[in-house]
Amino acid sequence: ESIQIARQNGNKMYLCSGRCRCHIGKPFLDLHMDGMICGCGTQIILTDQGEIFHRVLNEKEIGALRDAGRQAGIDILYESADRIGFDPYPPLQSSRSMKLAEVLNKDFGCFLSDPEKNGFACDKACVFVKERDKAMQLLDHLSMYMTAIDRGEGLYELVPKGISKATGIRTVLEHDHLPVRDAYAFGDSNNDAEMLQFVGHAIVMGNANPEQLKQLAEYVAPKASENGISIALSHLGFTDS
């Protein structure tokens, strides 16, 4: 309700998520925002115009990711606008990957596609690594193609070089002819850091992990589970009558 009131007051409201389009659930879609920045900036969809940007990994980038992951024995979760799933050939190594695969199969219809086949599409990826040395070797090998975001506990998010939530917001601001100084961003995780540093006003949720993210905040809102977004929108004047 707070989001709709903010929109009625003339504000543009966008969902900016690390998840690709297929992984964004109905509760978020039901918010009826002005658009979505998906997959850490890899895809931008406007409610009234449809897709205005989509960065898909090319064949060379996918091949480098696939080969490096398989050689190192590292679990790779491939994410695209319409499908999400693990590389089907190497057996999954971590218990975290196995649990996530079960959830994806149940809730999203986890796809099992061969990343060696022509037409394989991928916007970004996540890798699950038990050994830090292995992770550093893999990320170093892929650094010319992708930016790695450390999400903690052996999880690394891999996004195409030059793409981020910040670049997604910049594209939307340019499209709407709005200055960055007037942009507000809400974040709670490591993949939000660049976005929070980019916008004019950084709002960090009380449940932020890592805790250091709060150092970037103009305002620290209550936890999302404690109605933090609505409270923050009210505090910032977005829902004033």
mmCIF file of C-alpha atoms in Angstrom:
data_model
loop_
_atom_site.group_PDB
_atom_site.id
_atom_site.type_symbol
_atom_site.label_atom_id
_atom_site.label_comp_id
_atom_site.label_asym_id
_atom_site.label_seq_id
_atom_site.Cartn_x
_atom_site.Cartn_y
_atom_site.Cartn_z
ATOM 1 C CA GLU A 1 0.000 0.000 0.000
ATOM 2 C CA SER A 2 2.812 2.433 0.862
ATOM 3 C CA ILE A 3 4.400 1.859 -2.534
ATOM 4 C CA GLN A 4 1.127 2.626 -4.317
ATOM 5 C CA ILE A 5 0.630 5.799 -2.259
ATOM 6 C CA ALA A 6 4.183 6.877 -3.129
ATOM 7 C CA ARG A 7 3.418 6.315 -6.823
ATOM 8 C CA GLN A 8 0.161 8.251 -6.558
ATOM 9 C CA ASN A 9 2.191 11.106 -5.093
ATOM 10 C CA GLY A 10 4.146 11.252 -8.341
ATOM 11 C CA ASN A 11 7.178 9.123 -7.474
ATOM 12 C CA LYS A 12 8.610 6.427 -9.743
ATOM 13 C CA MET A 13 9.022 3.094 -7.928
ATOM 14 C CA TYR A 14 11.179 0.273 -9.274
ATOM 15 C CA LEU A 15 12.073 -3.169 -7.978
ATOM 16 C CA CYS A 16 15.861 -3.614 -8.174
ATOM 17 C CA SER A 17 16.784 -7.252 -7.535
ATOM 18 C CA GLY A 18 19.714 -9.593 -7.834
ATOM 19 C CA ARG A 19 17.261 -12.230 -9.034
ATOM 20 C CA CYS A 20 16.643 -12.754 -12.722
ATOM 21 C CA ARG A 21 13.111 -12.282 -14.022
ATOM 22 C CA CYS A 22 12.042 -15.936 -13.728
ATOM 23 C CA HIS A 23 13.075 -16.035 -10.062
ATOM 24 C CA ILE A 24 11.017 -13.019 -8.968
ATOM 25 C CA GLY A 25 7.973 -14.347 -7.185
ATOM 26 C CA LYS A 26 4.338 -13.246 -7.299
ATOM 27 C CA PRO A 27 4.446 -11.198 -4.046
ATOM 28 C CA PHE A 28 6.957 -8.850 -5.693
ATOM 29 C CA LEU A 29 5.097 -8.754 -9.007
ATOM 30 C CA ASP A 30 1.909 -7.887 -7.145
ATOM 31 C CA LEU A 31 3.528 -4.660 -5.915
ATOM 32 C CA HIS A 32 2.729 -3.197 -9.367
ATOM 33 C CA MET A 33 5.769 -0.947 -9.602
ATOM 34 C CA ASP A 34 6.843 1.192 -12.556
ATOM 35 C CA GLY A 35 9.335 -1.439 -13.603
ATOM 36 C CA MET A 36 11.989 -3.961 -12.598
ATOM 37 C CA ILE A 37 15.766 -4.003 -12.710
ATOM 38 C CA CYS A 38 16.492 -7.736 -12.673
ATOM 39 C CA GLY A 39 19.581 -9.900 -12.352
ATOM 40 C CA CYS A 40 21.831 -7.231 -10.828
ATOM 41 C CA GLY A 41 21.170 -4.874 -13.719
ATOM 42 C CA THR A 42 21.310 -7.405 -16.560
ATOM 43 C CA GLN A 43 17.681 -6.823 -17.565
ATOM 44 C CA ILE A 44 15.398 -3.797 -17.264
ATOM 45 C CA ILE A 45 11.653 -4.084 -17.818
ATOM 46 C CA LEU A 46 9.295 -1.111 -17.686
ATOM 47 C CA THR A 47 5.647 -1.764 -16.879
ATOM 48 C CA ASP A 48 4.365 0.486 -19.674
ATOM 49 C CA GLN A 49 7.023 -0.244 -22.320
ATOM 50 C CA GLY A 50 8.404 -3.713 -21.729
ATOM 51 C CA GLU A 51 12.084 -4.577 -21.926
ATOM 52 C CA ILE A 52 14.461 -1.686 -22.616
ATOM 53 C CA PHE A 53 17.767 -3.414 -21.783
ATOM 54 C CA HIS A 54 19.043 -6.982 -21.602
ATOM 55 C CA ARG A 55 22.675 -8.050 -21.286
ATOM 56 C CA VAL A 56 23.101 -11.764 -21.990
ATOM 57 C CA LEU A 57 26.432 -13.551 -21.614
ATOM 58 C CA ASN A 58 27.913 -14.394 -24.991
ATOM 59 C CA GLU A 59 29.159 -17.814 -26.086
ATOM 60 C CA LYS A 60 32.771 -17.064 -25.141
ATOM 61 C CA GLU A 61 31.826 -15.868 -21.659
ATOM 62 C CA ILE A 62 29.577 -18.870 -21.023
ATOM 63 C CA GLY A 63 32.297 -21.221 -22.247
ATOM 64 C CA ALA A 64 34.896 -19.692 -19.931
ATOM 65 C CA LEU A 65 32.548 -19.967 -16.964
ATOM 66 C CA ARG A 66 31.465 -23.517 -17.773
ATOM 67 C CA ASP A 67 34.977 -24.858 -18.405
ATOM 68 C CA ALA A 68 36.549 -23.183 -15.375
ATOM 69 C CA GLY A 69 33.788 -24.376 -13.075
ATOM 70 C CA ARG A 70 33.849 -27.950 -14.316
ATOM 71 C CA GLN A 71 37.633 -28.149 -14.162
ATOM 72 C CA ALA A 72 37.669 -26.860 -10.580
ATOM 73 C CA GLY A 73 34.730 -29.031 -9.515
ATOM 74 C CA ILE A 74 32.678 -25.999 -8.468
ATOM 75 C CA ASP A 75 28.863 -25.864 -8.462
ATOM 76 C CA ILE A 76 27.532 -23.277 -10.927
ATOM 77 C CA LEU A 77 23.977 -21.970 -10.852
ATOM 78 C CA TYR A 78 23.111 -20.445 -14.237
ATOM 79 C CA GLU A 79 20.466 -17.717 -14.223
ATOM 80 C CA SER A 80 18.568 -16.322 -17.194
ATOM 81 C CA ALA A 81 15.385 -14.316 -17.723
ATOM 82 C CA ASP A 82 13.245 -17.428 -18.196
ATOM 83 C CA ARG A 83 15.185 -20.322 -16.633
ATOM 84 C CA ILE A 84 17.397 -21.066 -13.665
ATOM 85 C CA GLY A 85 19.350 -24.177 -12.709
ATOM 86 C CA PHE A 86 22.656 -25.879 -11.998
ATOM 87 C CA ASP A 87 25.004 -27.328 -14.584
ATOM 88 C CA PRO A 88 23.488 -30.815 -14.974
ATOM 89 C CA TYR A 89 26.674 -32.804 -15.578
ATOM 90 C CA PRO A 90 29.111 -32.514 -12.666
ATOM 91 C CA PRO A 91 27.525 -33.874 -9.463
ATOM 92 C CA LEU A 92 26.786 -31.077 -7.004
ATOM 93 C CA GLN A 93 29.537 -30.707 -4.424
ATOM 94 C CA SER A 94 28.037 -28.632 -1.602
ATOM 95 C CA SER A 95 25.051 -29.382 0.606
ATOM 96 C CA ARG A 96 23.937 -25.787 0.086
ATOM 97 C CA SER A 97 23.740 -26.364 -3.672
ATOM 98 C CA MET A 98 21.779 -29.576 -3.199
ATOM 99 C CA LYS A 99 19.231 -27.886 -0.929
ATOM 100 C CA LEU A 100 18.835 -24.977 -3.343
ATOM 101 C CA ALA A 101 18.386 -27.351 -6.279
ATOM 102 C CA GLU A 102 15.515 -29.032 -4.414
ATOM 103 C CA VAL A 103 13.842 -25.659 -3.795
ATOM 104 C CA LEU A 104 14.270 -24.568 -7.414
ATOM 105 C CA ASN A 105 12.849 -27.828 -8.706
ATOM 106 C CA LYS A 106 9.833 -27.473 -6.428
ATOM 107 C CA ASP A 107 9.086 -23.757 -6.757
ATOM 108 C CA PHE A 108 10.496 -22.653 -10.107
ATOM 109 C CA GLY A 109 10.874 -25.752 -12.269
ATOM 110 C CA CYS A 110 14.670 -25.769 -12.216
ATOM 111 C CA PHE A 111 15.868 -26.390 -15.752
ATOM 112 C CA LEU A 112 18.518 -28.924 -16.654
ATOM 113 C CA SER A 113 20.077 -27.633 -19.842
ATOM 114 C CA ASP A 114 23.478 -28.293 -21.330
ATOM 115 C CA PRO A 115 25.616 -25.113 -21.342
ATOM 116 C CA GLU A 116 27.557 -26.617 -24.248
ATOM 117 C CA LYS A 117 24.541 -26.587 -26.571
ATOM 118 C CA ASN A 118 23.902 -23.812 -29.079
ATOM 119 C CA GLY A 119 21.326 -21.318 -27.895
ATOM 120 C CA PHE A 120 22.093 -21.763 -24.196
ATOM 121 C CA ALA A 121 21.189 -18.434 -22.538
ATOM 122 C CA CYS A 122 22.584 -17.034 -19.314
ATOM 123 C CA ASP A 123 22.465 -13.529 -17.828
ATOM 124 C CA LYS A 124 24.520 -14.150 -14.675
ATOM 125 C CA ALA A 125 25.594 -16.968 -12.382
ATOM 126 C CA CYS A 126 26.269 -17.957 -8.797
ATOM 127 C CA VAL A 127 29.043 -20.302 -7.712
ATOM 128 C CA PHE A 128 29.186 -22.263 -4.486
ATOM 129 C CA VAL A 129 32.718 -22.961 -3.290
ATOM 130 C CA LYS A 130 33.882 -24.929 -0.258
ATOM 131 C CA GLU A 131 37.581 -24.012 -0.531
ATOM 132 C CA ARG A 132 38.526 -20.314 -0.650
ATOM 133 C CA ASP A 133 41.719 -20.990 -2.665
ATOM 134 C CA LYS A 134 39.651 -22.683 -5.367
ATOM 135 C CA ALA A 135 37.272 -19.740 -5.384
ATOM 136 C CA MET A 136 40.060 -17.200 -5.800
ATOM 137 C CA GLN A 137 41.579 -19.152 -8.701
ATOM 138 C CA LEU A 138 38.215 -19.385 -10.454
ATOM 139 C CA LEU A 139 37.342 -15.730 -9.934
ATOM 140 C CA ASP A 140 40.776 -14.607 -11.091
ATOM 141 C CA HIS A 141 40.381 -16.687 -14.259
ATOM 142 C CA LEU A 142 36.970 -15.139 -14.957
ATOM 143 C CA SER A 143 37.843 -11.561 -13.960
ATOM 144 C CA MET A 144 38.184 -10.371 -17.562
ATOM 145 C CA TYR A 145 34.577 -11.373 -18.236
ATOM 146 C CA MET A 146 32.704 -11.055 -14.950
ATOM 147 C CA THR A 147 32.579 -9.171 -11.666
ATOM 148 C CA ALA A 148 32.371 -11.316 -8.538
ATOM 149 C CA ILE A 149 30.308 -10.302 -5.504
ATOM 150 C CA ASP A 150 31.120 -12.141 -2.280
ATOM 151 C CA ARG A 151 27.772 -13.032 -0.672
ATOM 152 C CA GLY A 152 29.409 -14.904 2.206
ATOM 153 C CA GLU A 153 29.623 -18.575 3.239
ATOM 154 C CA GLY A 154 31.240 -19.630 -0.028
ATOM 155 C CA LEU A 155 28.649 -18.047 -2.329
ATOM 156 C CA TYR A 156 29.826 -15.713 -5.102
ATOM 157 C CA GLU A 157 27.527 -13.902 -7.504
ATOM 158 C CA LEU A 158 28.980 -13.437 -11.009
ATOM 159 C CA VAL A 159 27.695 -10.560 -13.121
ATOM 160 C CA PRO A 160 28.860 -9.486 -16.608
ATOM 161 C CA LYS A 161 31.733 -6.996 -16.452
ATOM 162 C CA GLY A 162 30.454 -3.432 -16.327
ATOM 163 C CA ILE A 163 26.942 -4.406 -15.211
ATOM 164 C CA SER A 164 25.492 -3.855 -11.734
ATOM 165 C CA LYS A 165 22.417 -2.638 -9.940
ATOM 166 C CA ALA A 166 23.998 0.828 -10.151
ATOM 167 C CA THR A 167 24.231 0.707 -13.956
ATOM 168 C CA GLY A 168 20.625 -0.482 -14.068
ATOM 169 C CA ILE A 169 19.500 2.481 -11.982
ATOM 170 C CA ARG A 170 21.554 4.852 -14.132
ATOM 171 C CA THR A 171 19.820 3.529 -17.266
ATOM 172 C CA VAL A 172 16.387 4.035 -15.702
ATOM 173 C CA LEU A 173 17.256 7.547 -14.518
ATOM 174 C CA GLU A 174 18.477 8.486 -17.990
ATOM 175 C CA HIS A 175 15.320 7.008 -19.522
ATOM 176 C CA ASP A 176 13.105 8.997 -17.125
ATOM 177 C CA HIS A 177 15.286 12.149 -17.382
ATOM 178 C CA LEU A 178 15.818 12.223 -13.628
ATOM 179 C CA PRO A 179 18.976 13.342 -11.784
ATOM 180 C CA VAL A 180 20.859 10.827 -9.676
ATOM 181 C CA ARG A 181 20.725 13.215 -6.722
ATOM 182 C CA ASP A 182 16.967 12.565 -6.519
ATOM 183 C CA ALA A 183 17.304 8.759 -6.549
ATOM 184 C CA TYR A 184 16.685 6.675 -3.413
ATOM 185 C CA ALA A 185 17.808 3.058 -3.116
ATOM 186 C CA PHE A 186 16.943 0.477 -0.462
ATOM 187 C CA GLY A 187 19.471 -2.303 0.143
ATOM 188 C CA ASP A 188 20.397 -5.059 2.559
ATOM 189 C CA SER A 189 23.203 -7.153 1.029
ATOM 190 C CA ASN A 190 26.625 -7.000 -0.610
ATOM 191 C CA ASN A 191 25.228 -6.823 -4.134
ATOM 192 C CA ASP A 192 23.591 -3.522 -3.118
ATOM 193 C CA ALA A 193 26.819 -1.729 -2.140
ATOM 194 C CA GLU A 194 27.625 -0.173 -5.529
ATOM 195 C CA MET A 195 23.996 0.894 -5.946
ATOM 196 C CA LEU A 196 23.927 2.542 -2.505
ATOM 197 C CA GLN A 197 27.131 4.427 -3.270
ATOM 198 C CA PHE A 198 25.772 5.582 -6.645
ATOM 199 C CA VAL A 199 22.407 7.101 -5.708
ATOM 200 C CA GLY A 200 21.794 10.404 -3.979
ATOM 201 C CA HIS A 201 20.086 8.769 -1.009
ATOM 202 C CA ALA A 202 21.072 5.372 0.407
ATOM 203 C CA ILE A 203 18.607 3.547 2.667
ATOM 204 C CA VAL A 204 19.823 0.376 4.377
ATOM 205 C CA MET A 205 17.495 -2.100 6.028
ATOM 206 C CA GLY A 206 17.955 -3.096 9.651
ATOM 207 C CA ASN A 207 18.494 -6.733 8.640
ATOM 208 C CA ALA A 208 21.469 -5.809 6.401
ATOM 209 C CA ASN A 209 24.159 -8.443 6.013
ATOM 210 C CA PRO A 210 26.993 -7.570 6.269
ATOM 211 C CA GLU A 211 26.414 -5.105 9.068
ATOM 212 C CA GLN A 212 29.053 -2.752 7.588
ATOM 213 C CA LEU A 213 26.608 -1.911 4.804
ATOM 214 C CA LYS A 214 24.916 0.450 7.257
ATOM 215 C CA GLN A 215 27.956 2.725 7.046
ATOM 216 C CA LEU A 216 26.752 3.726 3.562
ATOM 217 C CA ALA A 217 23.302 4.696 4.797
ATOM 218 C CA GLU A 218 21.700 8.095 4.971
ATOM 219 C CA TYR A 219 18.947 6.354 6.923
ATOM 220 C CA VAL A 220 18.813 2.880 8.493
ATOM 221 C CA ALA A 221 15.263 1.525 8.292
ATOM 222 C CA PRO A 222 13.778 -1.177 10.518
ATOM 223 C CA LYS A 223 14.033 -4.755 9.314
ATOM 224 C CA ALA A 224 12.078 -5.613 6.182
ATOM 225 C CA SER A 225 10.127 -8.166 8.238
ATOM 226 C CA GLU A 226 9.112 -5.366 10.611
ATOM 227 C CA ASN A 227 7.443 -3.235 7.913
ATOM 228 C CA GLY A 228 10.719 -1.418 7.373
ATOM 229 C CA ILE A 229 10.041 -0.281 3.803
ATOM 230 C CA SER A 230 6.697 1.323 4.687
ATOM 231 C CA ILE A 231 8.208 3.000 7.745
ATOM 232 C CA ALA A 232 11.116 4.315 5.675
ATOM 233 C CA LEU A 233 8.819 5.651 2.933
ATOM 234 C CA SER A 234 6.819 7.489 5.579
ATOM 235 C CA HIS A 235 9.956 8.813 7.291
ATOM 236 C CA LEU A 236 11.266 10.131 3.947
ATOM 237 C CA GLY A 237 7.986 11.829 3.072
ATOM 238 C CA PHE A 238 7.001 9.641 0.126
ATOM 239 C CA THR A 239 3.592 8.812 1.562
ATOM 240 C CA ASP A 240 2.654 12.255 2.917
ATOM 241 C CA SER A 241 -0.812 13.382 1.855
#
